[in-house]
Coordinates of C-alpha atoms in Angstrom, one line a residue:
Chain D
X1 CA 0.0 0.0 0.0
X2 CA 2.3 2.5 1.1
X3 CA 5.0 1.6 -1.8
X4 CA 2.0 1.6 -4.5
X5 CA 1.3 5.1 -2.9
X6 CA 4.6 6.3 -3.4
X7 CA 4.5 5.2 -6.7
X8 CA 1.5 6.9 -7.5
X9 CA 2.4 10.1 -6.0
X10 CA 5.5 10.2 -8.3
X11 CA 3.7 10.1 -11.3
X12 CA 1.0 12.6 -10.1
X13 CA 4.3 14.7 -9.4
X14 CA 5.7 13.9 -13.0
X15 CA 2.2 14.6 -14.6
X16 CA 1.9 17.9 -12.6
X17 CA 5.5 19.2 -13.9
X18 CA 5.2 17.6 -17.7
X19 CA 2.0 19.8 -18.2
X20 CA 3.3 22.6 -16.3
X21 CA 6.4 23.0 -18.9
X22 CA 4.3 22.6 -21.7
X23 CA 1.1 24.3 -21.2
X24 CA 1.9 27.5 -18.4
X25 CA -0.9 29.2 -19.4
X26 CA -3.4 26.3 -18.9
X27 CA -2.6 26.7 -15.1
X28 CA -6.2 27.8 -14.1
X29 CA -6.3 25.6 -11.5
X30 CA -4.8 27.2 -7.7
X31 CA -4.4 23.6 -6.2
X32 CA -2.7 21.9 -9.0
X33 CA -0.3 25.0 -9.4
X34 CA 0.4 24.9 -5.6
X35 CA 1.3 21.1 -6.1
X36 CA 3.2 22.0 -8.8
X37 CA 4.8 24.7 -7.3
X38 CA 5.8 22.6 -4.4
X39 CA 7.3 19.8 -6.7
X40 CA 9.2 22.9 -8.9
X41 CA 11.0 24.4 -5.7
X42 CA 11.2 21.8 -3.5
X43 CA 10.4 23.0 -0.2
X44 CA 10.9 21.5 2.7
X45 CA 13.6 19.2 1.1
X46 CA 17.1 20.5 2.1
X47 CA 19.3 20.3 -1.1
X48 CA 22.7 18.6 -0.9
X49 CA 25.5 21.1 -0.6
X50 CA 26.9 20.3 -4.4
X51 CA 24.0 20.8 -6.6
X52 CA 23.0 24.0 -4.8
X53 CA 26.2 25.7 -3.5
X54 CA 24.7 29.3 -3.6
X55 CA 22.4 28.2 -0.8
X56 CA 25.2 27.2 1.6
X57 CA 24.8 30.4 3.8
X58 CA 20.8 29.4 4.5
X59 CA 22.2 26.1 6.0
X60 CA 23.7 28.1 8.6
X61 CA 19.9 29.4 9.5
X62 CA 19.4 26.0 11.4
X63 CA 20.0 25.9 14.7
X64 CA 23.4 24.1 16.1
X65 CA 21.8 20.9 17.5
X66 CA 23.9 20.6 20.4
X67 CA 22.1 23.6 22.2
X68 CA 18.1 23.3 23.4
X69 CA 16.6 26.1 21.6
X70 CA 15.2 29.5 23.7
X71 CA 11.6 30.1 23.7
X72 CA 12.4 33.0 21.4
X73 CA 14.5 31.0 19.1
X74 CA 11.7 28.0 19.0
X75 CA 9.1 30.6 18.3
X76 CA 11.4 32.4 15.5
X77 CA 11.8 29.2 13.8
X78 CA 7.9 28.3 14.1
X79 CA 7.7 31.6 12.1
X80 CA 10.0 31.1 9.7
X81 CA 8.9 27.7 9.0
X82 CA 4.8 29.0 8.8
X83 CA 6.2 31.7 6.2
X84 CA 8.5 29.1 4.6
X85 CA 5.4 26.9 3.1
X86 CA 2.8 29.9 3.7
X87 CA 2.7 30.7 -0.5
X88 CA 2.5 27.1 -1.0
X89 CA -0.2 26.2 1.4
X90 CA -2.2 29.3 0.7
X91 CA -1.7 28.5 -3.7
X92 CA -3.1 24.6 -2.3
X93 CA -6.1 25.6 -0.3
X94 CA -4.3 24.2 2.7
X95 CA -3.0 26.4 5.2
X96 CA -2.5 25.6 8.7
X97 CA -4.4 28.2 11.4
X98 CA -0.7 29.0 12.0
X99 CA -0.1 30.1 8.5
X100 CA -3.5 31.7 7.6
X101 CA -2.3 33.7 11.2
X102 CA 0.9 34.3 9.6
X103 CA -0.6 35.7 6.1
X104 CA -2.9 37.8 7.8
X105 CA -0.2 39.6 10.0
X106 CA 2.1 40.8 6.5
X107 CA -1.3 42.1 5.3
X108 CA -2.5 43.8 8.5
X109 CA 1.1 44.8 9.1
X110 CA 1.0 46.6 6.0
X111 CA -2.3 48.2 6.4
X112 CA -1.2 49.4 9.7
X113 CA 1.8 50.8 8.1
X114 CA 0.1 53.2 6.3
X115 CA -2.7 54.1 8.8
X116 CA -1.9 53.5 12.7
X117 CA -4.3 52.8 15.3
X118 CA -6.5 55.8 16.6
X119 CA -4.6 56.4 19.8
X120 CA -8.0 55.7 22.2
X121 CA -7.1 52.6 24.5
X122 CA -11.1 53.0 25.5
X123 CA -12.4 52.8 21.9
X124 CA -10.2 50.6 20.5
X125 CA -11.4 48.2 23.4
X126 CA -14.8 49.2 23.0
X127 CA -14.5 47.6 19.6
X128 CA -12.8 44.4 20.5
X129 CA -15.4 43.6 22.8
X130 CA -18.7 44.1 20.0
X131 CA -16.1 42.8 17.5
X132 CA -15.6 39.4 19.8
X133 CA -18.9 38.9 20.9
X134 CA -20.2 39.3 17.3
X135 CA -17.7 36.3 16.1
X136 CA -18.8 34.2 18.7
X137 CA -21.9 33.9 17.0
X138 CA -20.1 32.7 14.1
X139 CA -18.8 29.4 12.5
X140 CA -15.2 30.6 13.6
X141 CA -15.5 31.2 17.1
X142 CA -12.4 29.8 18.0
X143 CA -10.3 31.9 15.7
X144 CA -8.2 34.8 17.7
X145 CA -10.3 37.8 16.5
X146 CA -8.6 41.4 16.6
X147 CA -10.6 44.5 16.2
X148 CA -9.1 48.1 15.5
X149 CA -9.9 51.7 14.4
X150 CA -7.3 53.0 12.3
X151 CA -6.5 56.8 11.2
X152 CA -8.0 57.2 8.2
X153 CA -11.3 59.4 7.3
X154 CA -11.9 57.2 4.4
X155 CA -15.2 55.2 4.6
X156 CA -13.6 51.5 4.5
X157 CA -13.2 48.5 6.7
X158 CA -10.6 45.4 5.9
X159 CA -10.6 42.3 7.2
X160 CA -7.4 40.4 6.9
X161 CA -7.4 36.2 7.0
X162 CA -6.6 34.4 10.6
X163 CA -9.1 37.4 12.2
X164 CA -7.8 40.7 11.9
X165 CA -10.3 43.7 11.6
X166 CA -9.7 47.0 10.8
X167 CA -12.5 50.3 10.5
X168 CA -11.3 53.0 9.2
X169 CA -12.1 56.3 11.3
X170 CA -14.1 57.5 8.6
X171 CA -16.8 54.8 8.0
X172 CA -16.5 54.7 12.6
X173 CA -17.9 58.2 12.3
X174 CA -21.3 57.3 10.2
X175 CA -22.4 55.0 13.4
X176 CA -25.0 56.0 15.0
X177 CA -25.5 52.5 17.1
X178 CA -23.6 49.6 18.5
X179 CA -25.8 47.8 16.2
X180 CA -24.9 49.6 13.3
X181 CA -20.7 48.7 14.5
X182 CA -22.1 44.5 14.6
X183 CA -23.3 44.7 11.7
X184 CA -20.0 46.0 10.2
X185 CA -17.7 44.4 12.2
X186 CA -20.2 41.2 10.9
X187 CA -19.4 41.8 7.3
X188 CA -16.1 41.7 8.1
X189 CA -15.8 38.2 10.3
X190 CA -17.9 36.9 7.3
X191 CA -15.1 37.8 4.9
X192 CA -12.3 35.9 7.4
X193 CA -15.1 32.8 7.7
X194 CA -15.2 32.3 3.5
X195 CA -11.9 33.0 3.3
X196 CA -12.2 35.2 0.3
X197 CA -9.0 37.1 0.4
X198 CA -7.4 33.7 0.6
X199 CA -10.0 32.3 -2.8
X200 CA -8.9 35.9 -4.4
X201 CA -5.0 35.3 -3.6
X202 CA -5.7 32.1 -5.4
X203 CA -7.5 32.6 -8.2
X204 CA -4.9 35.9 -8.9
X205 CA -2.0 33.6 -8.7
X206 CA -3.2 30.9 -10.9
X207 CA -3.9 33.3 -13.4
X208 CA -0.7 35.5 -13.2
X209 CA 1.8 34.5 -9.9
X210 CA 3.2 31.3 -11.3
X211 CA 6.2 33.4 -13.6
X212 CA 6.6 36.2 -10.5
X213 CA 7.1 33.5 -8.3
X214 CA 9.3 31.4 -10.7
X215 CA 11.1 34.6 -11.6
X216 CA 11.7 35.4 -7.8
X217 CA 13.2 31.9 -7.3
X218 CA 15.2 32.8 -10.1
X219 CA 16.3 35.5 -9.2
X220 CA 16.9 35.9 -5.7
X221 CA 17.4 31.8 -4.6
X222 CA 15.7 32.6 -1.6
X223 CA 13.0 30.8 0.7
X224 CA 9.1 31.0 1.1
X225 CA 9.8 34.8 2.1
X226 CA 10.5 35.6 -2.0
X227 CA 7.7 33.2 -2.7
X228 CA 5.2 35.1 -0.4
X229 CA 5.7 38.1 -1.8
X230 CA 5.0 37.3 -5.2
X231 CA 1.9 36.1 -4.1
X232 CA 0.5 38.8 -1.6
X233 CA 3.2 41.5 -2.4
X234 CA 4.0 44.2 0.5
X235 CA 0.4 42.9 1.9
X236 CA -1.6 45.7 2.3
X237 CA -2.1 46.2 -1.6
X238 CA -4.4 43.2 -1.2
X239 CA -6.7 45.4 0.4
X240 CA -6.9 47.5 -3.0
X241 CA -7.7 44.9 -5.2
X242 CA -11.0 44.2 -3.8
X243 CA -13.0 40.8 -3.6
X244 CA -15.5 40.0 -6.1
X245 CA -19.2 41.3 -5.9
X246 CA -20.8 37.6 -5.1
X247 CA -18.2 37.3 -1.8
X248 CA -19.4 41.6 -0.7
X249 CA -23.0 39.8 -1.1
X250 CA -22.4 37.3 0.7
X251 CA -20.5 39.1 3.7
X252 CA -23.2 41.5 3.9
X253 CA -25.8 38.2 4.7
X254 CA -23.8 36.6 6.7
X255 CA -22.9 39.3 8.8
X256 CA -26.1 40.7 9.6
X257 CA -27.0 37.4 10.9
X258 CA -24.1 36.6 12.9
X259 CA -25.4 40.5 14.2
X260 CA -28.9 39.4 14.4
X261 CA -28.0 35.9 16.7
X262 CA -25.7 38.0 19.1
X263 CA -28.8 39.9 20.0
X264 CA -28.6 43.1 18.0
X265 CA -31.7 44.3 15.9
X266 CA -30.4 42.9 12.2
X267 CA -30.6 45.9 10.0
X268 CA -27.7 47.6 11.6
X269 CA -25.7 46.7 8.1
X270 CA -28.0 47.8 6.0
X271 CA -28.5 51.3 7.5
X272 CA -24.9 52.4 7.1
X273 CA -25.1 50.8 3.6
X274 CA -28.1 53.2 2.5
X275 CA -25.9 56.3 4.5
X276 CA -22.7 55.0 1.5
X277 CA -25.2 55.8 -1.1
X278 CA -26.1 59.3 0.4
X279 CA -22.2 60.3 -0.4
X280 CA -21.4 62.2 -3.8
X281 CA -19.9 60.4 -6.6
X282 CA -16.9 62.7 -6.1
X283 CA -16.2 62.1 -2.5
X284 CA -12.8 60.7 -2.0
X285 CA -13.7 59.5 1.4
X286 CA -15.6 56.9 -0.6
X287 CA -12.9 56.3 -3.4
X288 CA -11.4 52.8 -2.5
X289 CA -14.7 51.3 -1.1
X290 CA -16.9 52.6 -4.9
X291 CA -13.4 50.6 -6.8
X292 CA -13.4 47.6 -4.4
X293 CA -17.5 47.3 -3.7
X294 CA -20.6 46.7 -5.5
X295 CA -22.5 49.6 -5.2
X296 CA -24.4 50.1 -2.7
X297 CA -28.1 50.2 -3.7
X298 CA -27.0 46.8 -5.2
X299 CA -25.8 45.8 -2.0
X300 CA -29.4 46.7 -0.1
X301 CA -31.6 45.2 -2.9
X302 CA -29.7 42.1 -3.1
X303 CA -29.8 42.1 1.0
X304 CA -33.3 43.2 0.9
X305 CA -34.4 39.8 -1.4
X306 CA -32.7 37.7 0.3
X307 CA -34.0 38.7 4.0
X308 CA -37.7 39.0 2.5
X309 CA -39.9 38.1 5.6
X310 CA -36.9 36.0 7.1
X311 CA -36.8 38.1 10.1
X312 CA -40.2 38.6 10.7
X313 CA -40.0 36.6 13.8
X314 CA -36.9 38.5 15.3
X315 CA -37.9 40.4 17.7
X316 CA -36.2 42.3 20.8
X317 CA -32.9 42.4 18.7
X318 CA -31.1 45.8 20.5
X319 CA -29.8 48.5 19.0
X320 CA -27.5 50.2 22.1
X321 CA -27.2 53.5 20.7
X322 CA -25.8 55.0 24.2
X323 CA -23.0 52.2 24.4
X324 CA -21.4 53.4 21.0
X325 CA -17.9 55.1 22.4
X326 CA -17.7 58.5 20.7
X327 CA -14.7 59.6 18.5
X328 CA -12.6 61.8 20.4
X329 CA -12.5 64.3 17.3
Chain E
X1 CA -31.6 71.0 18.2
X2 CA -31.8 74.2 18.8
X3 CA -29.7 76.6 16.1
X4 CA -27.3 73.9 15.6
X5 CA -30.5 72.4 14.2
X6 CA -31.6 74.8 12.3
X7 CA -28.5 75.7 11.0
X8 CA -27.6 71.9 9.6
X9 CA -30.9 72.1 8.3
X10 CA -30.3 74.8 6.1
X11 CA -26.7 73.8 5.2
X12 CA -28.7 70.3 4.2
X13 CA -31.4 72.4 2.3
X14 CA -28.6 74.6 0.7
X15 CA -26.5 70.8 -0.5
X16 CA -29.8 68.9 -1.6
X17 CA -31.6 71.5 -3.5
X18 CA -32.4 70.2 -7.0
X19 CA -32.4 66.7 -5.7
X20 CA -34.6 64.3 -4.2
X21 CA -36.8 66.2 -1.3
X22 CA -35.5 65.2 1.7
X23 CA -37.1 62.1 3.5
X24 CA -37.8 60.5 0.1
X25 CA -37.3 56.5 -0.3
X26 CA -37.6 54.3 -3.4
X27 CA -39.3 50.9 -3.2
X28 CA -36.3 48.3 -3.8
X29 CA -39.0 45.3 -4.4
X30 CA -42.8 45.5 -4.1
X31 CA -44.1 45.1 -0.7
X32 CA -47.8 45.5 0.6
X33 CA -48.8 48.7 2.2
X34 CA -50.1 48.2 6.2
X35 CA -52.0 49.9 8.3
X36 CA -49.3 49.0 11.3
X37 CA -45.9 47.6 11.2
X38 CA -46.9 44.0 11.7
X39 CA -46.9 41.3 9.5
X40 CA -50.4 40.5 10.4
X41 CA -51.8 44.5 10.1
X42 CA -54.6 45.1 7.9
X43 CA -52.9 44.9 4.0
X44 CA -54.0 48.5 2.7
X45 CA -53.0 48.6 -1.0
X46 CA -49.6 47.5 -2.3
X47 CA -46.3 49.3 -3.2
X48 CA -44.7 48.6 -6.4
X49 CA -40.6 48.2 -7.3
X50 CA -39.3 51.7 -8.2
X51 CA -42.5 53.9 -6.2
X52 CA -41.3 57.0 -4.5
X53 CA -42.7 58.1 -1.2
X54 CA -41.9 60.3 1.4
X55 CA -40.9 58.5 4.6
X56 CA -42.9 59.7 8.1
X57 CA -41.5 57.7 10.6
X58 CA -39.3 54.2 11.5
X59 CA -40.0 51.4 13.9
X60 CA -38.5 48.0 14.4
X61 CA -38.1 46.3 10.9
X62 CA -40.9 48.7 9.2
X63 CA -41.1 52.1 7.6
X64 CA -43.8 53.9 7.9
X65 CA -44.8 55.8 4.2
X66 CA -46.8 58.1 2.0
X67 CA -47.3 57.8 -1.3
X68 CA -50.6 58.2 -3.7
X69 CA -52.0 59.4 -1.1
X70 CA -51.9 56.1 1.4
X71 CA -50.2 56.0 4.8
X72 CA -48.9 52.8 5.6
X73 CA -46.0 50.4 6.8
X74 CA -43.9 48.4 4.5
X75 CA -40.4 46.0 5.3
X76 CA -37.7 48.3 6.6
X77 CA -35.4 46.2 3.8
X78 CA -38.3 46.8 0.8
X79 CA -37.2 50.3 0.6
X80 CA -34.3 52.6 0.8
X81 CA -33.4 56.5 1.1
X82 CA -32.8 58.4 -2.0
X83 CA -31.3 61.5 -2.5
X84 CA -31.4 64.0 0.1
X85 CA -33.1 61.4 2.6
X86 CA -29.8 62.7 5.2
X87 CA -32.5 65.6 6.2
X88 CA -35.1 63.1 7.7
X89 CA -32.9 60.1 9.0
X90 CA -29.9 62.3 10.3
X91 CA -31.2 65.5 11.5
X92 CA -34.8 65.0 11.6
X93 CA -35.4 61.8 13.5
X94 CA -31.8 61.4 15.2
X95 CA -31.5 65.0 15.6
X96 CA -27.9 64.9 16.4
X97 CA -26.8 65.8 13.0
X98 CA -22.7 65.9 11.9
X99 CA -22.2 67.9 9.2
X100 CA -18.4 66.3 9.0
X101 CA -20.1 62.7 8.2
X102 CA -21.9 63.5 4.7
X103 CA -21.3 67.0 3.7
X104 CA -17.7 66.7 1.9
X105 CA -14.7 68.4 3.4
X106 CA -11.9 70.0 2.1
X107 CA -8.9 67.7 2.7
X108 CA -10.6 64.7 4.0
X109 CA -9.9 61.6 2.0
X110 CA -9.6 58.2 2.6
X111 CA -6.3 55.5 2.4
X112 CA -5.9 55.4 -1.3
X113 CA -4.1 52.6 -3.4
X114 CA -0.8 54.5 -4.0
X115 CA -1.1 54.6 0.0
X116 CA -1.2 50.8 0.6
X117 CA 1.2 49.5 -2.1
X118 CA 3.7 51.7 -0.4
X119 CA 2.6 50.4 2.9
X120 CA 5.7 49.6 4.9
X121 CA 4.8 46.3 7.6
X122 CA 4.8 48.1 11.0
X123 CA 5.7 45.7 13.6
X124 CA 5.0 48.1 16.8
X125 CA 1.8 48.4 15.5
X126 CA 0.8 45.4 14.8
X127 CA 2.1 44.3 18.3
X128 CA -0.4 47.0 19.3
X129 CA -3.4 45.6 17.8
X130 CA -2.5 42.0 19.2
X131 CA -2.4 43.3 22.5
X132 CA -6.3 44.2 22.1
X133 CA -7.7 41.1 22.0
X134 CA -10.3 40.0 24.7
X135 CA -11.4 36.6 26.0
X136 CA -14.9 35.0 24.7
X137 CA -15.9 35.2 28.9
X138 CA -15.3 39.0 28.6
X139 CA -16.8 39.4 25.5
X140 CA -19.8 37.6 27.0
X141 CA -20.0 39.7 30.5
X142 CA -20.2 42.8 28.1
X143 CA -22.9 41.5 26.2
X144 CA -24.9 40.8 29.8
X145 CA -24.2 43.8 30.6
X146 CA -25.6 45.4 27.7
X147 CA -28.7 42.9 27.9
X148 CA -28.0 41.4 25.0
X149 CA -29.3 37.5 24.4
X150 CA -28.1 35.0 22.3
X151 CA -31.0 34.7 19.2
X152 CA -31.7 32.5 16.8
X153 CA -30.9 33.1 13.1
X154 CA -30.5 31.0 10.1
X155 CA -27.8 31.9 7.2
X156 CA -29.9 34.0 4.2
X157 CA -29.7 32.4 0.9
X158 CA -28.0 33.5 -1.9
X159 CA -31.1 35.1 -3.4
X160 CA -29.2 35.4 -6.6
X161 CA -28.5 31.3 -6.7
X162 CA -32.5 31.2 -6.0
X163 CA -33.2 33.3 -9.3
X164 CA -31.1 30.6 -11.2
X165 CA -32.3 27.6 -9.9
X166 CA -36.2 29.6 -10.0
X167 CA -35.3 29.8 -14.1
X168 CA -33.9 26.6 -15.0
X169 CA -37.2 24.9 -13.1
X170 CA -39.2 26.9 -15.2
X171 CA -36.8 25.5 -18.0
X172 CA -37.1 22.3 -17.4
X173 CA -40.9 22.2 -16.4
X174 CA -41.2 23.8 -20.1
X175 CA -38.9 21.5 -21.5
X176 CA -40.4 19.2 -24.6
X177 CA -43.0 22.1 -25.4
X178 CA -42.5 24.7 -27.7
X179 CA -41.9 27.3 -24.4
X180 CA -38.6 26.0 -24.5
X181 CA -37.9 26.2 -28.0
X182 CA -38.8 29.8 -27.8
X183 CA -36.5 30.5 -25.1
X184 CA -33.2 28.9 -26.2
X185 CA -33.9 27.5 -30.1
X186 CA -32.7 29.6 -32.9

């Protein structure tokens, strides 16, 4: 069993790089590529010293064995080994919690980077403890969900895979209830739950990633780091590219509902949606959300037929308008 | 409100005139007019896709309309704001209008694209943002205290999948008749 396994697998591999050499563009498929990929670069597999002697200084990056390693060191090499297979896990459909963690710190990294946290310990609590309470109600309860309002008076909100959740200060501002902030915060958990950033990263990279990331090995002979970034770049551009309109539908269900069963009244979504379409076309506060979202009105009427008289027997849901924690300015 | 009031008011007048009236909503999907916003109040006439009619008052999951004439309720979801609806949602039933939410200012803009693909990672940050998680029992003692109860609620469908599936039934239930030859033969 196990040898006629082996066996098998070989061939698979074979298949996988014949059709890769001949037919590059055919490559529609993310899981095949990420197979591919992982036969093409061999990861995991140390090479020996005389086939690859350019890669004699990463040798030195395992630790001497003779030492037990520090808690820092063990964690460093967890890290490094998460980022390591990270673009080939995520290409697969595979990725460990460890490694969706992993990709969803370079992106929310990078989105901090260019907008900080709002310096307001109170609010940014505030919003951890709807955030948390809100994705309880979900299908990922367990995940370790991070909530934060960032400086920026755009009207936007990211979510990042493995649970980070960023509102911008701008769309914070058009909240009138705590309701309204679930239902946002909602749309955003949904997004982590489908994973739709990892289906986009994906679906980009089978269509265009397979040369960046060959030409990266190329030309840099590096590890999953070089890999990674060919996939997901500096990270936050992934928030600019936008998720198709079917996965914004979707959010927008599925997070008024996880809204709706943590005890909020359900429509808190939907109003800030109809305040979006009160904005002028010209508003640059609205710029990235019109280029990454359906429209809004679209959003409502699509919202609107699939609620019909779903929630007719929801009654009592909340809408805590004097919990919401003011902006300072 | 006093003459903060009045003074968003006219700024609102002053942005929307020429547009919608304020407090105007559109019919997003037909919905029957109701003398109470209930499910099971008296059904009063019915209000089509695309109607326009002035919006009186909110409650719950229901609006409360005019149009033609008729007062009733409809689905909070079967209708939405148009226009200059800002004057009757934000200032007239909240009352606690901010003029820096809608009304465009000068120099406000939101993170664009040329800002996040020069995003350097920011690790301080980050470490920041990590440190703000809470516990599911905390999350839960500030949901008590805010009275909120666990509710049940199924996932919506894809209403857009339904359409599909509604079409090719109505396919297939057509299919070795001549409906179906109009629809897909030529």
């Amino acid at each position: 069993m196990g040898r006629s396994m082996r066996a098998g697998m070989a061939a698979l591999g074979l298949g996988l790089g014949l059709g890769l050499a001949s037919a590059p563009a055919q490559a529609g498929d993310g899981e095949r590529l990420g197979q591919a990929l992982g036969i093409l670069f061999g990861q995991a597999k140390p090479q020996p010293a005389s086939e690859a002697p350019t890669q004699g200084q990463q040798a030195l990056a395992s630790p001497p064995p003779q030492r037990p390693l520090t808690e820092k060191e063990r964690r460093e090499l967890e890290e490094s080994q998460a980022k390591g297979n990270l673009a080939n896990a995520l290409l697969m459909g595979r990725m460990t919690p460890a490694q969706e963690r992993e990709l969803g710190r370079q992106i929310a990294g990078g989105v901090l980077g260019a907008a900080p946290l709002v310096p307001d310990f109170r609010l940014q609590s505030y919003v951890n403890r709807v955030g948390m309470w809100v994705a309880l109600q979900s299908e990922r309860p367990e995940v370790p969900w991070r909530f934060g309002v960032i400086e920026s008076e755009g009207i936007n909100a990211f979510a990042a895979p493995g649970g980070y959740i960023l509102v911008t200060k701008g769309l914070y501002r058009l909240l009138r209830t705590e309701s309204q902030l679930a239902g946002v915060l909602g749309h955003e958990i949904a997004h982590v739950n489908r994973r739709h950033h990892e289906k986009l990263l994906r679906k980009s990279s089978a269509i265009a990633g397979l040369s960046g990331l060959l030409a990266a090995r190329v030309g840099g002979g590096g590890g999953g780091e070089q890999e990674l970034r060919a996939v997901i770049g500096n990270g936050a551009e992934i928030m600019a590219r936008g998720l198709d309109k079917d996965s914004e539908l979707e959010a927008d269900r599925d997070g008024s509902v996880y809204a709706a069963r943590a005890g909020y009244e359900p429509y808190g979504l939907a109003a800030i949606l109809e305040e979006m379409g009160h904005f002028g076309a010209g508003d640059s506060r609205m710029g990235l959300l019109k280029k990454t979202h359906p429209d809004a009105g679209a959003r409502l009427e699509s919202l609107s037929a699939a609620v019909g008289d779903r929630w007719e027997g929801l009654a009592g849901g909340k809408e805590l308008s004097g919990r919401l924690v003011p902006l300072r300015d | 409100m006093g003459s903060r009031g009045m003074g968003a008011a006219l700024a609102l007048a002053l942005l929307w005139a020429g547009s919608a009236q304020a407090g105007q909503v559109e019919m997003i999907r037909e919905d029957a007019l109701r003398e109470g916003p209930s499910p099971t109040a008296r059904e009063i006439g019915k209000a089509p896709k695309g109607a326009r009619a002035e919006e009186l008052a909110k409650s719950g999951g229901w609006r409360q309309i005019r149009s033609a004439g008729k007062t009733g309720w409809v689905r909070l979801l079967s209708a939405k704001q148009v226009g200059g609806s800002a004057g009757g949602s934000l200032a007239g039933i909240s009352g606690n209008y901010d003029a820096k939410r809608v009304v465009a200012v000068a120099g406000l803009r939101g993170l664009s694209e040329e800002e996040l693909k020069a995003a350097k990672f920011d690790a301080e940050q980050l470490g920041r943002l990590e440190s703000l998680g809470v516990s599911a029992a905390e999350a839960e003692g500030f949901a008590r205290a805010g009275g909120l109860e666990r509710m049940r609620a199924e996932r919506l469908p894809d209403p857009a999948k339904e359409e599909r599936a509604r079409a090719e039934s109505a396919a297939r239930s057509g299919s070795g008749g001549w409906g179906e030859e109009t629809l897909w033969g030529n």
